[in-house]
CSV table of C-alpha atoms in Angstrom, one decimal:
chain,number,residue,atom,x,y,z
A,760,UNK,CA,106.4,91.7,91.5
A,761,UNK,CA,105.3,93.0,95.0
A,762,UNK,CA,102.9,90.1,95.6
A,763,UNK,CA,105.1,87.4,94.7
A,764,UNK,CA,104.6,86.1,98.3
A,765,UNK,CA,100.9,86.8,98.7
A,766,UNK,CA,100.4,83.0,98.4
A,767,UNK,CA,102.4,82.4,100.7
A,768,UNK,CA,100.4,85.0,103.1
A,769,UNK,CA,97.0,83.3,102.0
A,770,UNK,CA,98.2,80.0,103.2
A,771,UNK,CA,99.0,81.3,106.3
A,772,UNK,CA,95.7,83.1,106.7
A,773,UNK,CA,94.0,79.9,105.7
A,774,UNK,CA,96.0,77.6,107.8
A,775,UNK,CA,94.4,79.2,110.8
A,776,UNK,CA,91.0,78.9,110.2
A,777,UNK,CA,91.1,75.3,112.8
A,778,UNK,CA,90.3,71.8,111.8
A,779,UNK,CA,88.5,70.4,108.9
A,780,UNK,CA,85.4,69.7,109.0
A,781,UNK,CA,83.3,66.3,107.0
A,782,UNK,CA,82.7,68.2,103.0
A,783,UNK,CA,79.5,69.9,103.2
A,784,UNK,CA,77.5,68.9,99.8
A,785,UNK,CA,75.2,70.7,97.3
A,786,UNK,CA,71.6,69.0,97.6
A,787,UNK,CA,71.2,68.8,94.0
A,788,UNK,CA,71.1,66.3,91.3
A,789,UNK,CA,74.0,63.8,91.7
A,790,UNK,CA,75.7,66.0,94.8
A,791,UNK,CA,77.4,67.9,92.6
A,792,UNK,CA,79.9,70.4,94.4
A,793,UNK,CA,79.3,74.1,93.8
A,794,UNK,CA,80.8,76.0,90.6
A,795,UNK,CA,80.4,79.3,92.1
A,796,UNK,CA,80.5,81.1,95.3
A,797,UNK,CA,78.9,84.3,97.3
A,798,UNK,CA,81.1,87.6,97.8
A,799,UNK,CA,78.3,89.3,100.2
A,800,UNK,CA,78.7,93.5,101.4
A,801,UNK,CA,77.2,93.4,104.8
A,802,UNK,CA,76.0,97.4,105.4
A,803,UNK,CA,72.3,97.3,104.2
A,804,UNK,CA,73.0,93.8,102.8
A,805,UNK,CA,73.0,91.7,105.8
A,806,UNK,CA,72.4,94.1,108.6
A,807,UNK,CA,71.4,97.7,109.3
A,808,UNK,CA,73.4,99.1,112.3
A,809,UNK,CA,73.2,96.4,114.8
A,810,UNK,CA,70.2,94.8,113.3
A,811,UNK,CA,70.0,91.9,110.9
A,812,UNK,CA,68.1,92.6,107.6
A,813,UNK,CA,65.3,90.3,108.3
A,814,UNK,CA,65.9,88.6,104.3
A,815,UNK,CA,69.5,87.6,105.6
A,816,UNK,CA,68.5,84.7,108.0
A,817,UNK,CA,66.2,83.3,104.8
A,818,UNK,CA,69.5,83.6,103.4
A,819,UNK,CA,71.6,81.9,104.9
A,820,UNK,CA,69.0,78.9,106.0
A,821,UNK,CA,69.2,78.6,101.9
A,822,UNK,CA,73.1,77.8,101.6
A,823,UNK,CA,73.7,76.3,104.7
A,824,UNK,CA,72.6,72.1,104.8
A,825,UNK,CA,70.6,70.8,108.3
A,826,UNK,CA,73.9,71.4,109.8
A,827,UNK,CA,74.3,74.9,109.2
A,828,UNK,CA,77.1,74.4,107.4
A,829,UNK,CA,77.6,76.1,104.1
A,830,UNK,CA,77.1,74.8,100.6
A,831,UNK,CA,78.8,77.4,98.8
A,832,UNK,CA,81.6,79.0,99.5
A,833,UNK,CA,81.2,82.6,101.4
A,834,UNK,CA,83.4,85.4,101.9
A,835,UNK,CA,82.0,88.9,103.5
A,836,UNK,CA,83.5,91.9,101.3
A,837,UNK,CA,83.3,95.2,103.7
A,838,UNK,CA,84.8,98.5,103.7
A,839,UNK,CA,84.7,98.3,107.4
A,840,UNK,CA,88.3,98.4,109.0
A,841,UNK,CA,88.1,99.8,112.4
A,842,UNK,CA,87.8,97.1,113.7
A,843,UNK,CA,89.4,93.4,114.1
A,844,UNK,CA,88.6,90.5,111.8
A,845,UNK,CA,87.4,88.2,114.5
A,846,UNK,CA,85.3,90.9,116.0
A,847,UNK,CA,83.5,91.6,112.6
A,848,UNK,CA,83.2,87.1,112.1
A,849,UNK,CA,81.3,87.1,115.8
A,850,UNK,CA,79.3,90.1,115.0
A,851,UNK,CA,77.7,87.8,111.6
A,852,UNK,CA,77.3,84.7,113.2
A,853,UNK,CA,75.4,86.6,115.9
A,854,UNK,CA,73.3,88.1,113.2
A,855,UNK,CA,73.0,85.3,110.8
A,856,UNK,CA,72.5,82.2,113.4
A,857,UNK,CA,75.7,80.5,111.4
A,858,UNK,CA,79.2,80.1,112.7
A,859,UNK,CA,80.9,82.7,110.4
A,860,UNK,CA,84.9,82.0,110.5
A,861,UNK,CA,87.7,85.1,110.4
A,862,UNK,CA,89.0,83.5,107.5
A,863,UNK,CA,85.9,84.1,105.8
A,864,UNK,CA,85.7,88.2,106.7
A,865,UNK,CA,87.7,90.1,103.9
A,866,UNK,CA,87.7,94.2,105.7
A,867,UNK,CA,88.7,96.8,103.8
A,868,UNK,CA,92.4,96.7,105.0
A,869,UNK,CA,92.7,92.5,104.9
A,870,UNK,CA,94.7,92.4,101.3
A,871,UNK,CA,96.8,94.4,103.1
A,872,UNK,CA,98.9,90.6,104.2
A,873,UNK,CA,99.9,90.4,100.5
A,874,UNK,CA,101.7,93.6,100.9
A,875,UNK,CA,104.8,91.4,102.2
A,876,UNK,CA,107.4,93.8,100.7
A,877,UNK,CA,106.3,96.5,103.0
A,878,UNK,CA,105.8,94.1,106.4
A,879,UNK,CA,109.7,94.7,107.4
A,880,UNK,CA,109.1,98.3,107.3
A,881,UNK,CA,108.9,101.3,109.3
A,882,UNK,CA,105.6,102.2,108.8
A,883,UNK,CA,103.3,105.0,110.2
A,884,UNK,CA,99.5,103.6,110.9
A,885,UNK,CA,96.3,106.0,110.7
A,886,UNK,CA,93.2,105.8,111.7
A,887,UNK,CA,91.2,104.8,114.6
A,888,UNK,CA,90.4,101.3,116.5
A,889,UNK,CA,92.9,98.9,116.9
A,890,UNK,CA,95.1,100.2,114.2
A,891,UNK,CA,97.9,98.8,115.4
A,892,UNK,CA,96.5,95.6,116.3
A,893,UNK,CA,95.4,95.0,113.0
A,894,UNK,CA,98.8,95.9,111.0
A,895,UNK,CA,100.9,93.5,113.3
A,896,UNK,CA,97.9,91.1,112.3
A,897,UNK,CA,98.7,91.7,108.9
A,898,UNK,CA,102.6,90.6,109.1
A,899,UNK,CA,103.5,94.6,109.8
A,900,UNK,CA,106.5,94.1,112.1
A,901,UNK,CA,107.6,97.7,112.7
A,902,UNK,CA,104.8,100.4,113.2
A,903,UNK,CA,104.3,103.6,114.5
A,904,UNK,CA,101.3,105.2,115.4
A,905,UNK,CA,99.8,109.0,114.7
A,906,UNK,CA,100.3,109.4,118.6
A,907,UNK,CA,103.1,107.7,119.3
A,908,UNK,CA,104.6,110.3,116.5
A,909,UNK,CA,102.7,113.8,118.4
A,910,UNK,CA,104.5,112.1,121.7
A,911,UNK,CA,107.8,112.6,120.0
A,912,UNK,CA,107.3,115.5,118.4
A,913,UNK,CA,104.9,117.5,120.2
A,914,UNK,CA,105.8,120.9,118.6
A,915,UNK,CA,104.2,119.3,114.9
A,916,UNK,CA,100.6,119.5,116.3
A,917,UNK,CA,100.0,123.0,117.0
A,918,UNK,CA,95.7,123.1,115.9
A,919,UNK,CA,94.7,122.6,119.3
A,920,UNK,CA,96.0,125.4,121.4
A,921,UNK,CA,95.1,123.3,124.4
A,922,UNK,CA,97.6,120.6,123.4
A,923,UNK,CA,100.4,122.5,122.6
A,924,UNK,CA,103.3,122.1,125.4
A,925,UNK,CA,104.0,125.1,127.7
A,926,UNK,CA,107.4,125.0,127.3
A,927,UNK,CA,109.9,124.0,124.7
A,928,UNK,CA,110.4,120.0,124.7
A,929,UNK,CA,114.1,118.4,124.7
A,930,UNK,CA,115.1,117.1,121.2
A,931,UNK,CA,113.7,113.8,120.2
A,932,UNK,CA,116.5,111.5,120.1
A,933,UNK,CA,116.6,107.9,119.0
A,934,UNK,CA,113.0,107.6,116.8
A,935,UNK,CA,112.7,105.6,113.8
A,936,UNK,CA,113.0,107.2,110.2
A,937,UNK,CA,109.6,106.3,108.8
A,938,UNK,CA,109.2,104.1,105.5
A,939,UNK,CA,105.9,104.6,104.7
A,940,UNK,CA,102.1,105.6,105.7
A,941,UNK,CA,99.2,102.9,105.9
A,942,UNK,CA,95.5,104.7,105.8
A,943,UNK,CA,93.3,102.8,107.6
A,944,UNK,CA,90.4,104.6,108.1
A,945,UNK,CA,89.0,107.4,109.3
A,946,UNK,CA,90.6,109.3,112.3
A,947,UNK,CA,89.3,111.4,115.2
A,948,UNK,CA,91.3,114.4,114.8
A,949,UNK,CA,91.7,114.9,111.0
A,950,UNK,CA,93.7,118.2,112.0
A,951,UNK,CA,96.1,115.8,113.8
A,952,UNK,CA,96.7,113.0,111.2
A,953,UNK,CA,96.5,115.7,108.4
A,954,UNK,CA,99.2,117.7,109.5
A,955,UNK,CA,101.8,114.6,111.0
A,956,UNK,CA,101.3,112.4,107.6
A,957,UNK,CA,102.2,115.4,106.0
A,958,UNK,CA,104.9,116.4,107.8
A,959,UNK,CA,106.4,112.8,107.3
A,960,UNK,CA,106.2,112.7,103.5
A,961,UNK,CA,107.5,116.5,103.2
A,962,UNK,CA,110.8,115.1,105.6
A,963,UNK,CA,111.3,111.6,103.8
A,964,UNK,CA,110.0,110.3,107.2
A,965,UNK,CA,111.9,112.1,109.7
A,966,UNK,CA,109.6,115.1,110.5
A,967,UNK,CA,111.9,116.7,113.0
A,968,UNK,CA,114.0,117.4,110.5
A,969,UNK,CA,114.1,121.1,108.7
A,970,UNK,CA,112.6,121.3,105.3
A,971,UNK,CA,114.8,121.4,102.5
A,972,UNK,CA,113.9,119.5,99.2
A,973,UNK,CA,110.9,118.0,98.9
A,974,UNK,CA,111.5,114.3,97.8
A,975,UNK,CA,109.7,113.3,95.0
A,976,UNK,CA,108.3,110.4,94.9
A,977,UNK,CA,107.4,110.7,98.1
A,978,UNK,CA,107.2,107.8,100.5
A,979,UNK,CA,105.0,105.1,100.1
A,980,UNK,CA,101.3,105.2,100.9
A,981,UNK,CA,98.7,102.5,101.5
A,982,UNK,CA,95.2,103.5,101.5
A,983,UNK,CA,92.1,101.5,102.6
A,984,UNK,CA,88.5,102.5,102.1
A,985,UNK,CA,88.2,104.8,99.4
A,986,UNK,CA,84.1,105.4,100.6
A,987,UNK,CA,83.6,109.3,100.0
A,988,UNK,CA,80.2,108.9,102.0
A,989,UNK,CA,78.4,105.9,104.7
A,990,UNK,CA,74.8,105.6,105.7
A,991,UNK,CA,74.0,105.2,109.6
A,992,UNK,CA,71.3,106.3,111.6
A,993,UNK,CA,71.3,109.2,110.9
A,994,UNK,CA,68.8,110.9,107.6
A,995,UNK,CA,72.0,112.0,105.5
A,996,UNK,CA,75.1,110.8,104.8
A,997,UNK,CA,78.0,110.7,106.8
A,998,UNK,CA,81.8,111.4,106.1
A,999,UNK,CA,84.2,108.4,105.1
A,1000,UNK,CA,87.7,107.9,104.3
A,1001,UNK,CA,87.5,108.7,100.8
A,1002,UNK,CA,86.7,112.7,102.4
A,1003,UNK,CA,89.7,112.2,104.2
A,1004,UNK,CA,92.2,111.2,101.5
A,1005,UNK,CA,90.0,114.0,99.7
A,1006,UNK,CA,91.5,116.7,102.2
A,1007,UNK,CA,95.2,115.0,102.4
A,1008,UNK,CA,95.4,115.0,98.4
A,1009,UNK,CA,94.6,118.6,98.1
A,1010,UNK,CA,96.7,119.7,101.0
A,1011,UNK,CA,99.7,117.7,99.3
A,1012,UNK,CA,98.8,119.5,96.1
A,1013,UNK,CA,98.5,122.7,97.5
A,1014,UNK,CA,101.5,122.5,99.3
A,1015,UNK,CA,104.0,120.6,96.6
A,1016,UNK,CA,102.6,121.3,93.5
A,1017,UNK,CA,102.4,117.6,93.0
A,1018,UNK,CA,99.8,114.7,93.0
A,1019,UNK,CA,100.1,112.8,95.8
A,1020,UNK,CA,100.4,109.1,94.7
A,1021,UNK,CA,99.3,105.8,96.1
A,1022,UNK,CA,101.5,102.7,96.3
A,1023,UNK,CA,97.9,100.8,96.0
A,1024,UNK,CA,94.3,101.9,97.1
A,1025,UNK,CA,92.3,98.8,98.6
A,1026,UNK,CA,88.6,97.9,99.6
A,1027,UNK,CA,86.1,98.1,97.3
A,1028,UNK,CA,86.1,99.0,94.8
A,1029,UNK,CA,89.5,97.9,93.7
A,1030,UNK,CA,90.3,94.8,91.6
A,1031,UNK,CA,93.0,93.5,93.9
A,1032,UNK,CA,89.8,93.3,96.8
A,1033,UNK,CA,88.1,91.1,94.5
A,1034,UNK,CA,91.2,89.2,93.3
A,1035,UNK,CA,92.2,88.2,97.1
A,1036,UNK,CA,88.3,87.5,97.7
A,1037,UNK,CA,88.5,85.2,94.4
A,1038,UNK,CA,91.6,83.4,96.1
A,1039,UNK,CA,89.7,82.8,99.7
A,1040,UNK,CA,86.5,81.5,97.8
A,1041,UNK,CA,88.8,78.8,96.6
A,1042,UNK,CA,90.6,78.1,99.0
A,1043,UNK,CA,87.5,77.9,101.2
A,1044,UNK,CA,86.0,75.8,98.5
A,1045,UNK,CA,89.4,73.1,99.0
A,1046,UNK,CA,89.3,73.1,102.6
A,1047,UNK,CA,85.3,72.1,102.2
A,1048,UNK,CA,86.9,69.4,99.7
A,1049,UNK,CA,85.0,69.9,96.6
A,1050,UNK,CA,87.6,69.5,93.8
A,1051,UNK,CA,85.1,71.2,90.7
A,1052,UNK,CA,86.8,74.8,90.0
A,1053,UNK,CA,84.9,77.6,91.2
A,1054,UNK,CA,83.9,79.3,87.9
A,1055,UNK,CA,81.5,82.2,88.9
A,1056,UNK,CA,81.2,84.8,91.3
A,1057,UNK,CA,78.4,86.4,92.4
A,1058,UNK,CA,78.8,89.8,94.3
A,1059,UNK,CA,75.6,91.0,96.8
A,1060,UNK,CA,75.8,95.1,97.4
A,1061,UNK,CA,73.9,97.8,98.4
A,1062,UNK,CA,75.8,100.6,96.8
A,1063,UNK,CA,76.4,100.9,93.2
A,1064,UNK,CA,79.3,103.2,93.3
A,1065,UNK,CA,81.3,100.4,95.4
A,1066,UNK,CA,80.0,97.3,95.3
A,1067,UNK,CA,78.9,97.2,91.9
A,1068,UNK,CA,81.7,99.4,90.2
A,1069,UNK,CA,83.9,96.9,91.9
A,1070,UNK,CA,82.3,93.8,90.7
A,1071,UNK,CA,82.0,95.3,87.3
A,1072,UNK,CA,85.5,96.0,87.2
A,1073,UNK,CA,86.7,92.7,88.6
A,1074,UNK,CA,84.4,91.1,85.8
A,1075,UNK,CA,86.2,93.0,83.2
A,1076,UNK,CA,89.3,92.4,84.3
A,1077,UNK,CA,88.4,88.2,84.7
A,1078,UNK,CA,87.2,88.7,80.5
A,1079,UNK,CA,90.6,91.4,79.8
A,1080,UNK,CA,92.8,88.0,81.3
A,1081,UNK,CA,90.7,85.2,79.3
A,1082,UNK,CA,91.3,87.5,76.2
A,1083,UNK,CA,94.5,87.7,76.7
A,1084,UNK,CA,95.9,84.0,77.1
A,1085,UNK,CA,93.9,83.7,74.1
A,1086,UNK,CA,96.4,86.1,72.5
A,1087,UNK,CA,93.4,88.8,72.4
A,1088,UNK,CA,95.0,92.5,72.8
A,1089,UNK,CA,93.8,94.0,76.3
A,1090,UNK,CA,91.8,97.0,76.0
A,1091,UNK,CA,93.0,99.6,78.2
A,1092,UNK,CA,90.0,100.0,80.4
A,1093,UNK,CA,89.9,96.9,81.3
A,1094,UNK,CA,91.9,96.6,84.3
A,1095,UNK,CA,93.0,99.3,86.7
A,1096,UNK,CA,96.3,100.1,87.7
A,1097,UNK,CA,96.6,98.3,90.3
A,1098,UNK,CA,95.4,95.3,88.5
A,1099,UNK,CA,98.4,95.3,86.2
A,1100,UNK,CA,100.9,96.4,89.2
A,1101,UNK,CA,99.7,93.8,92.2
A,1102,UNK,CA,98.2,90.8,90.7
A,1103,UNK,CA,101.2,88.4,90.4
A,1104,UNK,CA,98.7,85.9,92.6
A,1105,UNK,CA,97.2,85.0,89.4
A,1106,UNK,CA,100.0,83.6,87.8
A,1107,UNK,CA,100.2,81.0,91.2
A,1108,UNK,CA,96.7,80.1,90.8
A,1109,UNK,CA,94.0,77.9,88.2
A,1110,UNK,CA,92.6,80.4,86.2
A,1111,UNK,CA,89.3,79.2,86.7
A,1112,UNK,CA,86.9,82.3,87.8
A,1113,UNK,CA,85.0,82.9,84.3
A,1114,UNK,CA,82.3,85.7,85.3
A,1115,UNK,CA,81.7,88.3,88.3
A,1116,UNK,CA,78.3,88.9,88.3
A,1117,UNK,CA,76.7,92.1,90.1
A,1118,UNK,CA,73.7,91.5,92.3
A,1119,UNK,CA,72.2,95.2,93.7
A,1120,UNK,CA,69.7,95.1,96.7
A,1121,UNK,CA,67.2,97.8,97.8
A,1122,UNK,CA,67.6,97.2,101.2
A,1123,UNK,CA,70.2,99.9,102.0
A,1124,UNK,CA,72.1,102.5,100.1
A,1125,UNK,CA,70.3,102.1,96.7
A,1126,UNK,CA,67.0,103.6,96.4
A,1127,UNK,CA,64.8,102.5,93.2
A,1128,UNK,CA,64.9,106.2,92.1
A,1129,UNK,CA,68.4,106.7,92.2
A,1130,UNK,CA,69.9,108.5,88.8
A,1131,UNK,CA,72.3,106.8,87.2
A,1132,UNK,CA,72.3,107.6,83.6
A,1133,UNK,CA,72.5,105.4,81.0
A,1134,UNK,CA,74.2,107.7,78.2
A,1135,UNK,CA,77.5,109.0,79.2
A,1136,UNK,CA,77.3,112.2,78.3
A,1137,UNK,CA,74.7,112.8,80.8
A,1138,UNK,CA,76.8,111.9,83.6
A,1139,UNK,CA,79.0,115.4,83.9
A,1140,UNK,CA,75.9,117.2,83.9
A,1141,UNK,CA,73.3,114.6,86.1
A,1142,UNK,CA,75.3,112.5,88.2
A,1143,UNK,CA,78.3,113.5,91.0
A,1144,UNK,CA,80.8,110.8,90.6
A,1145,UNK,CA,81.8,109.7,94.3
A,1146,UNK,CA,84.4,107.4,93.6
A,1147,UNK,CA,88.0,108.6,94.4
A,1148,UNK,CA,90.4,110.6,92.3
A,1149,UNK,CA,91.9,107.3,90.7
A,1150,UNK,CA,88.8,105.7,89.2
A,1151,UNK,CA,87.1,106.9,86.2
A,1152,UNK,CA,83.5,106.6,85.9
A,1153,UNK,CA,82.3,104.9,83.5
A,1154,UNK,CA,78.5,104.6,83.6
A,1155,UNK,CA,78.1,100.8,82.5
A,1156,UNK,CA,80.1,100.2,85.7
A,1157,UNK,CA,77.4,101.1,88.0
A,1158,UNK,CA,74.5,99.1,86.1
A,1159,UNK,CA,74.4,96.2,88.4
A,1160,UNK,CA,73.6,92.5,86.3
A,1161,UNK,CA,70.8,92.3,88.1
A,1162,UNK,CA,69.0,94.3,91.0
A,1163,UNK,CA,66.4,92.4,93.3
A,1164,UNK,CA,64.9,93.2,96.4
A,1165,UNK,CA,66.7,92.0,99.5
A,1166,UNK,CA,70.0,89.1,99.8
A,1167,UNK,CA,67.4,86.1,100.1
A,1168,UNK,CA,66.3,87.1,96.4
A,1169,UNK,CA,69.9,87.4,95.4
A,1170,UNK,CA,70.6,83.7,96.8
A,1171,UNK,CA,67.5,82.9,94.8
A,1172,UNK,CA,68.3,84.3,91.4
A,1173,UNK,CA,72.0,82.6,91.8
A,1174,UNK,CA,70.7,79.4,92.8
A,1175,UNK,CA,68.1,79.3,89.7
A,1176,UNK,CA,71.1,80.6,87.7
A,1177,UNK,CA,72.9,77.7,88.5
A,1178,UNK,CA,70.1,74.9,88.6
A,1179,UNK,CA,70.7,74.9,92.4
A,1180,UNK,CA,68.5,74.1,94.8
């Protein structure tokens, strides 16, 4: 339904990526091209702040040939989004010492360019950075921003005493109705964004109105980076965009009575991440010319309540779909929501990915002696579930497949998986 034309936004994605290059080729027996591919978190995978994780050079000297170009096909799976594709590409290939494309950079907001129903839109952008760089990036042709909206309605943002207008504004004549809100990340003044994206779902996008019903359902929302907590420099965590969408969804609550609904939540760890990842790993694998379908995935993370819930999930939803065109019936955990609601892209593509296997390193968020218990009754009393409101925890997925030491073990254990050398 909704993603009926995300092929057609891959192909465009792809198209861009420059020239071909000669077919890199696998260095063992018989030069036999690759039947799997790397999905690789970079936070305390591949570097730690500015710096490289030392084990991600080893890395990469691994899958690249003697002219650094790759042997597998590679896409970088972040929950990073403030910030543009081709600035995250150049920050990589200055930490890795390889040419890392765009195309090969999936961000938090990228499947965002499947989202082709919405890209004709009015639709209010949040967050900070280039926020709306990146949506007319991603095929968004109409957008307006948090303070383009405070501009035209100054008397809606009233926290900030200092920012309040001395004297009574003129009518605001000739704005567009909104359509619909995009999350992007994080934003500067939460007290701000808070109160304007809920003014505009309260008003059916025209928040200078008066309040009279509340429509329900509400307008469309779009949320990226669902990350409750991040690790930087500093000793504890820090606040993400899943504490943000934490304070919006109560506030809606509180407020309407109601649950405030998304039209899809993206980034890790939601399947159709992992299903647009799946697409560029082949298409990357076609461009490099080697014709053998890509059957496994392996996904390198540092945190198990992203990374490897998400990898998990995407591996049970690969087994749910091979069950299923066997005429096996689906069990109902095995895909999410948004699996069943914006995964027409499988139907347009081989249904060759068998396996998504989980690869956890110690070199960033996990810690050896983090508690994740096995039973799951323990997990209401021992563990605080972090994932957002729309995910439930189940326990098995956070048990990574395998948990090594740093990325250059991970290539390791793949490449021995795979009698790769």
């Amino acid at each position: 339904m909704a993603l009926r034309g995300c092929l057609r936004a891959g192909r465009r994605l792809l198209g861009d990526a420059g020239p071909r290059g000669p077919p890199a080729r696998g260095c063992c027996a018989g030069h036999r091209p690759p039947a799997f591919g790397f999905l690789f978190d970079v936070d305390g995978v591949l570097v730690r702040g500015s710096q490289a994780v030392p084990a991600a050079r080893q890395a990469f000297r691994r899958l690249a040939d003697s002219g650094g170009r790759l042997r597998v096909p590679v896409v970088f799976l972040t929950n990073a989004g403030n910030c543009l594709r081709s600035a995250k590409a150049q920050e990589l290939t200055r930490a890795l010492g390889l040419q890392v494309c765009p195309e090969q950079v999936i961000l938090s907001h990228s499947p965002l360019r499947l989202f082709s129903q919405f890209h004709q839109k009015c639709m209010l952008v949040a967050g900070q950075g280039p926020v709306e760089e990146n949506a007319q990036n991603l095929g968004f042709k109409h957008v307006v921003t948090i303070e383009a909206l405070r501009k035209a309605y100054p008397l809606l943002d009233m926290v900030d005493q200092s920012r309040r207008p001395k004297e009574l504004p003129p009518p605001t004549t000739g704005f567009p109705t909104i359509e619909g809100v995009i999350l992007f990340g994080e934003p500067v003044r939460w007290e701000t964004s808070l109160q304007l994206i809920i003014d505009v779902l309260l008003s059916n996008g025209n928040p200078g109105a008066e309040l009279r019903d509340i429509p329900y359902p509400h307008l469309p929302v779009l949320a990226c980076n669902m990350d409750l907590l991040w690790m930087a420099e500093a000793k504890m965590p820090r606040f993400g965009h899943g504490t943000f969408l934490l304070c919006l969804e109560n506030i809606y609550k509180k407020v309407t009575g109601r649950e405030l609904k998304y039209e899809a939540l993206i980034g890790k760890p939601s399947t159709v991440t992992y299903r647009y990842a799946e697409y560029l790993i082949k298409q990357q694998a076609e461009k490099l010319g080697w014709k053998s379908p890509i059957r496994r995935l392996y996904a390198v993370g540092d945190n198990p309540m992203s990374d490897v819930y998400g990898a998990n999930l995407y591996n049970n939803y690969l087994k749910s779909t091979c069950q299923n065109q066997a005429g096996v019936k689906k069990s109902p955990q095995a895909a999410s929501h948004q699996s069943e609601d914006h995964l027409e892209l499988r139907k347009d593509c081989n249904n060759s990915v068998e396996s998504c296997e989980s690869i956890l390193v110690c070199t960033g968020v996990y810690r050896h002696s983090a508690d994740v218990p096995s039973k799951t009754e323990e997990c209401t009393t021992e563990t605080v579930f972090h994932g957002h409101r729309d995910f439930c925890f189940d326990p098995s997925l956070v048990e990574a497949s395998y948990i090594v030491q740093d990325v250059n073990d991970a290539v390791q254990l793949a490449f021995e998986k795979e009698n790769w050398s």
